[in-house]
CSV table of C-alpha atoms in Angstrom, one decimal:
chain,number,residue,atom,x,y,z
A,1,MET,CA,2.8,0.3,-22.4
A,2,LYS,CA,5.5,-1.6,-20.7
A,3,LYS,CA,4.4,-5.1,-20.0
A,4,ILE,CA,4.9,-6.7,-16.7
A,5,ILE,CA,5.5,-10.5,-16.6
A,6,VAL,CA,5.2,-12.1,-13.1
A,7,ALA,CA,7.5,-15.0,-12.4
A,8,PHE,CA,5.4,-17.4,-10.4
A,9,GLY,CA,8.6,-18.8,-8.7
A,10,MET,CA,9.1,-15.5,-6.9
A,11,VAL,CA,6.3,-16.0,-4.3
A,12,LEU,CA,7.7,-19.4,-3.1
A,13,ALA,CA,10.2,-18.1,-0.7
A,14,THR,CA,7.9,-15.7,1.0
A,15,ALA,CA,4.5,-17.5,0.5
A,16,PHE,CA,4.4,-19.1,3.9
A,17,ALA,CA,5.5,-16.2,6.0
A,18,CYS,CA,4.2,-16.7,9.6
A,19,PHE,CA,1.3,-14.5,10.6
A,20,ALA,CA,-1.7,-15.1,12.7
A,21,ALA,CA,-4.0,-16.0,9.8
A,22,SER,CA,-7.8,-16.2,10.5
A,23,PRO,CA,-9.0,-19.9,10.4
A,24,ALA,CA,-10.0,-21.5,7.1
A,25,SER,CA,-13.4,-22.1,8.5
A,26,ASP,CA,-14.1,-18.4,8.3
A,27,PHE,CA,-13.7,-18.4,4.6
A,28,GLU,CA,-15.6,-19.5,1.5
A,29,TYR,CA,-13.0,-20.9,-0.9
A,30,HIS,CA,-12.6,-23.4,-3.6
A,31,ARG,CA,-9.8,-25.5,-5.2
A,32,MET,CA,-9.0,-23.7,-8.6
A,33,SER,CA,-10.0,-25.9,-11.5
A,34,GLU,CA,-7.4,-26.4,-14.5
A,35,SER,CA,-9.4,-23.9,-16.6
A,36,GLU,CA,-9.2,-21.3,-14.0
A,37,LEU,CA,-5.6,-21.8,-13.8
A,38,THR,CA,-5.2,-21.7,-17.6
A,39,ASP,CA,-7.0,-18.5,-17.8
A,40,LEU,CA,-4.7,-17.1,-15.0
A,41,SER,CA,-1.6,-18.4,-16.6
A,42,ARG,CA,-2.2,-16.0,-19.6
A,43,CYS,CA,-1.1,-13.3,-17.2
A,44,VAL,CA,1.2,-15.2,-14.8
A,45,ASN,CA,4.3,-16.7,-16.4
A,46,GLY,CA,5.3,-20.3,-15.1
A,47,LEU,CA,1.9,-21.0,-13.3
A,48,ASP,CA,1.4,-24.8,-13.0
A,49,THR,CA,-2.1,-25.1,-14.5
A,50,LYS,CA,-2.3,-28.8,-13.2
A,51,GLY,CA,-1.2,-27.8,-9.7
A,52,SER,CA,-3.5,-27.7,-6.7
A,53,PHE,CA,-4.2,-24.0,-5.6
A,54,ILE,CA,-6.9,-22.4,-3.6
A,55,ALA,CA,-9.0,-19.1,-4.4
A,56,VAL,CA,-10.7,-17.5,-1.4
A,57,ASP,CA,-14.1,-16.1,-2.3
A,58,GLU,CA,-15.4,-14.6,0.8
A,59,TYR,CA,-14.9,-13.9,4.5
A,60,LYS,CA,-17.7,-15.1,6.7
A,61,GLY,CA,-16.3,-14.3,10.1
A,62,GLY,CA,-16.8,-11.4,12.4
A,63,ASP,CA,-13.2,-10.1,13.0
A,64,SER,CA,-12.6,-6.4,12.2
A,65,THR,CA,-9.1,-7.6,10.8
A,66,VAL,CA,-9.2,-10.5,8.3
A,67,GLU,CA,-5.8,-12.2,8.0
A,68,ILE,CA,-6.2,-14.4,4.9
A,69,PRO,CA,-4.1,-17.7,5.2
A,70,ALA,CA,-1.3,-18.4,2.8
A,71,GLU,CA,-2.4,-22.2,2.7
A,72,ILE,CA,-5.7,-24.0,3.2
A,73,GLU,CA,-6.1,-27.8,3.1
A,74,GLY,CA,-2.3,-28.1,2.2
A,75,CYS,CA,-2.7,-25.8,-0.9
A,76,MET,CA,-1.2,-22.6,-1.6
A,77,VAL,CA,-3.7,-19.7,-1.7
A,78,ILE,CA,-3.0,-17.7,-4.8
A,79,LYS,CA,-6.3,-15.7,-5.5
A,80,VAL,CA,-8.4,-13.6,-3.2
A,81,THR,CA,-11.6,-12.0,-3.7
A,82,ILE,CA,-12.2,-9.0,-1.2
A,83,HIS,CA,-15.8,-7.4,-0.8
A,84,GLY,CA,-15.9,-3.9,0.0
A,85,SER,CA,-16.4,-3.2,3.7
A,86,SER,CA,-15.2,-1.6,6.8
A,87,LYS,CA,-12.9,-4.5,7.7
A,88,LYS,CA,-9.2,-4.5,7.2
A,89,TYR,CA,-7.7,-7.3,5.1
A,90,VAL,CA,-4.1,-8.7,5.4
A,91,VAL,CA,-3.2,-10.6,2.1
A,92,PRO,CA,-0.3,-13.1,2.2
A,93,ALA,CA,2.6,-13.1,-0.1
A,94,SER,CA,1.3,-16.2,-1.7
A,95,VAL,CA,-1.5,-14.3,-3.5
A,96,ILE,CA,-0.8,-13.2,-7.1
A,97,TRP,CA,-4.3,-12.1,-8.0
A,98,VAL,CA,-6.6,-10.0,-6.0
A,99,TRP,CA,-10.2,-8.9,-6.9
A,100,THR,CA,-12.0,-6.3,-5.2
A,101,ILE,CA,-15.8,-5.9,-5.7
A,102,ASP,CA,-18.5,-3.6,-4.2
A,103,ALA,CA,-16.1,-0.7,-4.4
A,104,ASP,CA,-16.7,2.2,-6.7
A,105,SER,CA,-16.5,6.1,-6.7
A,106,TYR,CA,-19.0,6.3,-3.9
A,107,HIS,CA,-17.9,3.2,-1.9
A,108,PRO,CA,-14.2,3.3,-1.0
A,109,LEU,CA,-11.7,0.3,-1.2
A,110,PRO,CA,-11.3,-1.5,2.3
A,111,ASP,CA,-8.0,-1.1,4.0
A,112,ILE,CA,-5.8,-3.8,2.6
A,113,GLU,CA,-2.3,-4.8,3.7
A,114,PHE,CA,-0.2,-6.7,1.2
A,115,LEU,CA,2.5,-8.9,2.7
A,116,ARG,CA,3.9,-9.7,-0.8
A,117,PRO,CA,7.4,-8.2,-1.5
A,118,LYS,CA,7.3,-4.8,-3.1
A,119,ASP,CA,9.4,-5.9,-6.2
A,120,ALA,CA,7.2,-8.9,-6.9
A,121,ALA,CA,4.3,-7.8,-9.1
A,122,PHE,CA,0.7,-8.8,-8.6
A,123,PHE,CA,-2.6,-8.5,-10.5
A,124,TRP,CA,-5.3,-6.4,-9.1
A,125,MET,CA,-8.6,-6.6,-10.7
A,126,THR,CA,-10.5,-3.4,-9.5
A,127,MET,CA,-12.7,-0.5,-10.8
A,128,LEU,CA,-11.6,1.9,-8.1
A,129,LEU,CA,-7.9,2.8,-7.8
A,130,PRO,CA,-6.2,2.9,-4.4
A,131,THR,CA,-5.0,6.0,-2.8
A,132,GLU,CA,-2.6,4.9,-0.2
A,133,LYS,CA,1.0,6.2,-0.7
A,134,LYS,CA,2.6,3.0,0.4
A,135,LEU,CA,1.1,1.3,-2.6
A,136,ARG,CA,2.9,3.5,-5.1
A,137,ASP,CA,6.1,1.7,-4.2
A,138,ARG,CA,4.5,-1.7,-5.2
A,139,LYS,CA,4.5,-3.3,-8.6
A,140,ILE,CA,0.8,-3.6,-9.5
A,141,VAL,CA,-0.8,-4.7,-12.9
A,142,PHE,CA,-4.4,-3.2,-12.7
A,143,VAL,CA,-6.9,-5.6,-14.8
A,144,ASP,CA,-10.4,-4.4,-15.8
A,145,ASN,CA,-12.4,-4.9,-18.8
A,146,GLY,CA,-12.6,-1.1,-19.7
A,147,GLY,CA,-12.6,1.9,-17.2
A,148,PHE,CA,-11.0,2.8,-13.8
A,149,TYR,CA,-12.5,5.2,-11.5
A,150,LEU,CA,-10.3,7.6,-9.5
A,151,PRO,CA,-11.2,8.0,-5.9
A,152,SER,CA,-12.8,11.2,-4.6
A,153,VAL,CA,-9.5,13.0,-3.7
A,154,GLU,CA,-8.1,16.4,-4.5
A,155,THR,CA,-4.8,15.2,-5.8
A,156,PHE,CA,-4.1,11.6,-7.3
A,157,THR,CA,-0.7,10.4,-8.3
A,158,TRP,CA,-0.3,7.5,-10.8
A,159,SER,CA,2.7,5.6,-9.8
A,160,LYS,CA,5.7,4.6,-12.1
A,161,ASN,CA,5.3,1.2,-10.7
A,162,TRP,CA,1.8,0.5,-11.9
A,163,SER,CA,0.5,-0.7,-15.3
A,164,ILE,CA,-2.7,-1.8,-16.8
A,165,LYS,CA,-3.2,-5.1,-18.4
A,166,ASN,CA,-6.0,-3.8,-20.9
A,167,SER,CA,-4.3,-1.4,-23.5
A,168,ASN,CA,-7.6,0.3,-24.1
A,169,ALA,CA,-8.4,1.2,-20.6
A,170,TYR,CA,-10.1,4.5,-19.7
A,171,LEU,CA,-9.4,6.7,-16.6
A,172,PHE,CA,-12.5,8.5,-15.1
A,173,GLY,CA,-12.9,10.7,-12.2
A,174,TYR,CA,-15.4,13.3,-10.8
A,175,ASP,CA,-13.9,15.1,-7.9
A,176,VAL,CA,-10.1,14.9,-8.7
A,177,GLU,CA,-8.7,18.5,-9.0
A,178,GLU,CA,-5.1,17.2,-10.1
A,179,LEU,CA,-4.0,14.1,-11.7
A,180,ILE,CA,-0.2,13.7,-11.3
A,181,ILE,CA,1.7,11.3,-13.7
A,182,GLU,CA,4.7,10.2,-11.7
A,183,GLU,CA,8.2,10.9,-13.1
A,184,GLY,CA,9.7,7.9,-14.8
A,185,ILE,CA,6.6,7.1,-16.9
A,186,GLN,CA,7.4,7.3,-20.7
A,187,GLU,CA,4.0,6.4,-22.2
A,188,LEU,CA,0.4,6.9,-20.6
A,189,PRO,CA,-1.1,3.5,-20.0
A,190,PHE,CA,-4.5,4.7,-20.3
A,191,THR,CA,-6.9,7.2,-22.0
A,192,ILE,CA,-7.9,10.1,-19.7
A,193,HIS,CA,-11.6,11.0,-19.8
A,194,ASP,CA,-13.6,13.0,-17.3
A,195,ALA,CA,-10.8,12.5,-14.9
A,196,CYS,CA,-9.5,15.8,-13.5
A,197,GLU,CA,-9.3,19.5,-13.9
A,198,LYS,CA,-5.6,19.8,-14.0
A,199,LEU,CA,-3.3,17.0,-15.7
A,200,VAL,CA,0.3,17.2,-14.6
A,201,LEU,CA,2.7,15.3,-17.0
A,202,PRO,CA,6.3,14.1,-16.2
A,203,LYS,CA,9.4,15.3,-18.1
A,204,SER,CA,10.1,11.6,-18.7
A,205,LEU,CA,7.1,11.2,-20.9
A,206,LYS,CA,8.2,10.6,-24.5
A,207,ILE,CA,4.9,10.3,-26.5
A,208,ILE,CA,1.1,10.8,-26.5
A,209,TYR,CA,-0.8,8.9,-28.9
A,210,PRO,CA,-3.9,10.0,-30.8
A,211,ASN,CA,-7.1,10.1,-28.9
A,212,THR,CA,-5.3,9.5,-25.5
A,213,ILE,CA,-6.5,12.9,-23.7
A,214,ILE,CA,-10.2,13.8,-24.0
A,215,VAL,CA,-11.0,17.3,-23.0
A,216,ASP,CA,-14.4,18.1,-21.5
A,217,ASP,CA,-16.1,20.6,-19.2
A,218,ASN,CA,-13.8,19.4,-16.3
A,219,LEU,CA,-10.1,19.4,-17.8
A,220,LYS,CA,-8.9,22.8,-18.3
A,221,ASP,CA,-5.1,22.7,-17.7
A,222,ILE,CA,-2.2,20.3,-19.0
A,223,VAL,CA,1.1,21.0,-17.2
A,224,ILE,CA,3.9,20.0,-19.4
A,225,PRO,CA,7.3,20.6,-17.6
A,226,ALA,CA,9.8,22.9,-19.1
A,227,GLY,CA,12.5,21.3,-21.4
A,228,SER,CA,10.1,18.4,-22.1
A,229,LYS,CA,10.6,16.6,-25.4
A,230,ILE,CA,7.1,15.1,-25.6
A,231,LYS,CA,5.9,14.0,-29.1
A,232,ILE,CA,2.3,14.9,-29.2
A,233,ARG,CA,0.7,13.2,-32.1
A,234,ALA,CA,-2.0,14.8,-34.2
A,235,ASN,CA,-5.4,14.4,-32.4
A,236,ALA,CA,-3.7,13.2,-29.2
A,237,ILE,CA,-5.8,15.6,-27.3
A,238,VAL,CA,-9.5,15.6,-28.3
A,239,ASP,CA,-11.3,19.0,-28.2
A,240,ALA,CA,-8.1,20.6,-27.1
A,241,TYR,CA,-9.5,24.0,-28.0
A,242,MET,CA,-11.5,23.8,-24.9
A,243,LEU,CA,-8.3,24.1,-22.7
A,244,SER,CA,-7.1,27.1,-20.9
A,245,ARG,CA,-5.2,29.8,-23.0
A,246,THR,CA,-2.1,29.0,-21.1
A,247,THR,CA,-2.2,25.3,-22.0
A,248,ARG,CA,-3.0,26.1,-25.5
A,249,LYS,CA,0.1,28.4,-25.7
A,250,THR,CA,2.2,25.7,-24.2
A,251,LEU,CA,0.9,23.2,-27.0
A,252,ASP,CA,1.5,25.8,-29.7
A,253,ALA,CA,5.2,26.1,-28.4
A,254,LEU,CA,5.6,22.6,-28.7
A,255,GLY,CA,4.3,22.5,-32.3
A,256,TYR,CA,1.2,20.6,-31.7
A,257,ASP,CA,-0.7,19.8,-34.8
A,258,TRP,CA,-4.2,21.2,-34.2
């Protein structure tokens, strides 16, 4: 899995972009401790662990649109916790770490607008993956301790601009008919388990490692583009015999070691 390193200096030019932010009094927040910043620095290259930064913990106001300030008490806001709700959140460019809670396969993510430049990656700690097409163009490193849930949509596309911090992450889903891995991806950044009925792989994919795709009663078809040169390691597809006849023939043609 390709690792994305975020240069902290990239935020400085855009951190204080002018927009009508909600007042600081509408938020619960705290000044981040050195230990918090040290933990964050394991992901964020160049972060000053002795600097003064703010983490926004919760919104307490009543506005339907929450515009998080880029600065509170003269300190840059670099971390935000967003609680699942019907509100819209506008996250400033200064924020390099977003944590969404109270969102799962039954409770969708709130509407979030990110002001951070598209080419500046940020870390997003969440269990439920976003569906908005506009987020596919953004460099996002998803962070979680184990599994990510696909939202309840017919088709979900995993963007080439996304990666996962945890190399042992699982992708789960219940209602997704088709999971598309976007062209340009060379290695799957997760294990697919209970995720979809049809998995569409890109021609750019180079290798599938052992125990990467777990077949169950849900997954039936794996679409492999013509001309693909994917190296599918032995045991890369667990219980592959449960796949459709068409998919099994394709795997045979690729020389898959059953």
